Amino acid sequence: MGRRSIDPQGDGRRDRGRRLSDKGDGRRPRTRVVTGGRRPEWTQGIVNPPVWRASTHLYESVAELRARGRDTHHKLFYGRRGAPTQWSLAEALTELEPGAAGTFLYPSGVAAIAAALLSMLSPGDELLCTDSAYDPTRSLATGLLKRFGVSTRFYDPLIGGGIAGLIGPQTRAILMESPGSLTFEVQDVPAIVAAAKARGVVTLLDNTWATPLLFPAIEKGVDLTILAGTKYVAGHSDVMIGSVTAALACWDALQETSRQLGQVASPDDAWLAARGLRTMAVRLEAQAASALAIAQWLAAQPEVAQVLHPALPGDPGHALFTRDFLGASALFGVVLKGGDKGRVALLDGLALFGLGYSWGGYESLALPVDPARYRTATKPDFAGPLIRLSIGLEDPADLIADLRAGLDRLRAVEGR
Ligand SMILES: *Cc1c(COP(=O)(O)O)cnc(C)c1O
């Protein structure tokens, strides 16, 4: 086989003169999940782009080496700039965000959040961060960012357009998470984006709960949208990966900072995540349908004080949710009656729900959540202890039976 018989770089013509997600080919999101990033030069005649595992690319000549240094986009250069496996996944994620300029991949969701923030913030800047943020996001703000001279104010996730009153001369960025992945408040993202745009402030959204399938963030005016691909994209609880998809105005800064930080997602993890992505739409639909049925069932149980699921008509975020989202995913909260003892009894005996961090996999998980421990701007006022459920692909009737037995254990130890 000749050295040039496989050409993963193509001739570069496909890239020229257009931004990746502006294809205008009319394909719907569910189709894009299947077709995205599968360029013939990357798949080489098979269906899935193979795993290109490499640090070193070999050049034919010094002249070629020198020329490549000036143009590395979708060209093999050095392992840290990736290879077709990562380019393909990044392009597929970009294609799910109409209007986006590009996607950078990271070895975890937290790494993605860190790179996105570091690419936008400088010493003296202020970050406005939702008080409902994922707790490692808070640690980043109060730890590393603070050490490098960036201050953070946490804001009430229900603030909406009122965020305009918090934007000061030093405010440079707003980090949203909607719904909050622990307490499920839905934010008025369009109102916050409008207030930010009016003052030249950059908006970032941790969109892991909805994914671009249920909330196309760039189209809604968000500048940088972040996914923990570890969750629904990979979908099988065996990969750590993250991504940031950027609007054009932020794309160059994001790439530059991410490269300076030395960020790279491994080809094996990118390959697994791309494999997961192909079934994400059907997994989300099936898991969301089960989750809603289970949430409705839980809401009717006497041991349950409140179910935190924005697709339920009684949920405080329901109106914003139906206005802005194309559907729900399969992660929600349950406020129990009683105390921690009952909660522990419920969780400890679950047979089908795993007890563990993370979510978004094909299997169901449960977790105790204690938001009062870390929140500072607002005190969540729940009537009892909170648990979080990630609903998987098991038969929902079996999951309900597992939860029924758990509620019986709760009642027994609470002496009711
Ligand atoms: C899990 C999670 C992250 C972090 O992702 P990792 O891949 O675990 O680092 C970020 N945001 C949200 C909302 C998450 O649930």
Short mmCIF file of C-alpha atoms and ligand atoms in Angstrom, two decimals, residues 107-113 133-134 136-137 177 179-182 206-209 226-231 239-242 331 358-359 388, ligand 1:
data_model
loop_
_atom_site.label_atom_id
_atom_site.label_comp_id
_atom_site.label_asym_id
_atom_site.label_seq_id
_atom_site.Cartn_x
_atom_site.Cartn_y
_atom_site.Cartn_z
CA PRO A 107 -10.67 14.99 28.78
CA SER A 108 -13.65 15.72 31.09
CA GLY A 109 -16.60 18.03 31.53
CA VAL A 110 -14.83 19.92 34.30
CA ALA A 111 -11.81 20.46 32.02
CA ALA A 112 -14.23 21.89 29.42
CA ILE A 113 -15.75 24.32 31.95
CA ALA A 133 -24.03 25.34 39.43
CA TYR A 134 -22.51 21.89 39.56
CA PRO A 136 -16.89 21.45 40.94
CA THR A 137 -17.77 24.54 38.87
CA GLU A 177 -26.67 25.89 34.10
CA PRO A 179 -31.92 23.30 34.73
CA GLY A 180 -29.48 23.13 37.65
CA SER A 181 -28.25 19.54 37.65
CA LEU A 182 -28.79 19.14 41.41
CA ASP A 206 -23.52 24.16 31.02
CA ASN A 207 -25.99 22.37 28.72
CA THR A 208 -25.29 18.83 29.90
CA TRP A 209 -28.87 18.19 31.07
CA ILE A 226 -20.53 23.22 27.49
CA LEU A 227 -21.28 19.49 27.63
CA ALA A 228 -20.02 16.86 30.01
CA GLY A 229 -19.96 14.27 27.20
CA THR A 230 -19.37 11.80 30.03
CA LYS A 231 -23.17 11.88 30.49
CA VAL A 239 -15.93 7.44 29.21
CA MET A 240 -14.81 10.79 30.59
CA ILE A 241 -14.99 13.54 27.97
CA GLY A 242 -16.13 17.15 27.64
CA LEU A 331 -32.48 13.40 35.42
CA SER A 358 -22.52 10.84 37.28
CA TRP A 359 -25.69 10.27 35.27
CA ARG A 388 -31.49 12.73 42.48
C1 LIG B 1 -20.84 15.68 35.45
C2 LIG B 1 -21.06 17.10 35.16
C3 LIG B 1 -20.01 17.90 34.77
C4 LIG B 1 -18.58 17.45 34.74
O1 LIG B 1 -18.31 16.44 33.85
P1 LIG B 1 -17.10 15.42 34.09
O2 LIG B 1 -16.95 14.75 32.79
O3 LIG B 1 -17.56 14.52 35.21
O4 LIG B 1 -15.90 16.22 34.51
C5 LIG B 1 -20.28 19.21 34.43
N1 LIG B 1 -21.53 19.70 34.50
C6 LIG B 1 -22.57 18.96 34.90
C7 LIG B 1 -23.92 19.56 34.95
C8 LIG B 1 -22.37 17.63 35.25
O5 LIG B 1 -23.39 16.90 35.69
#
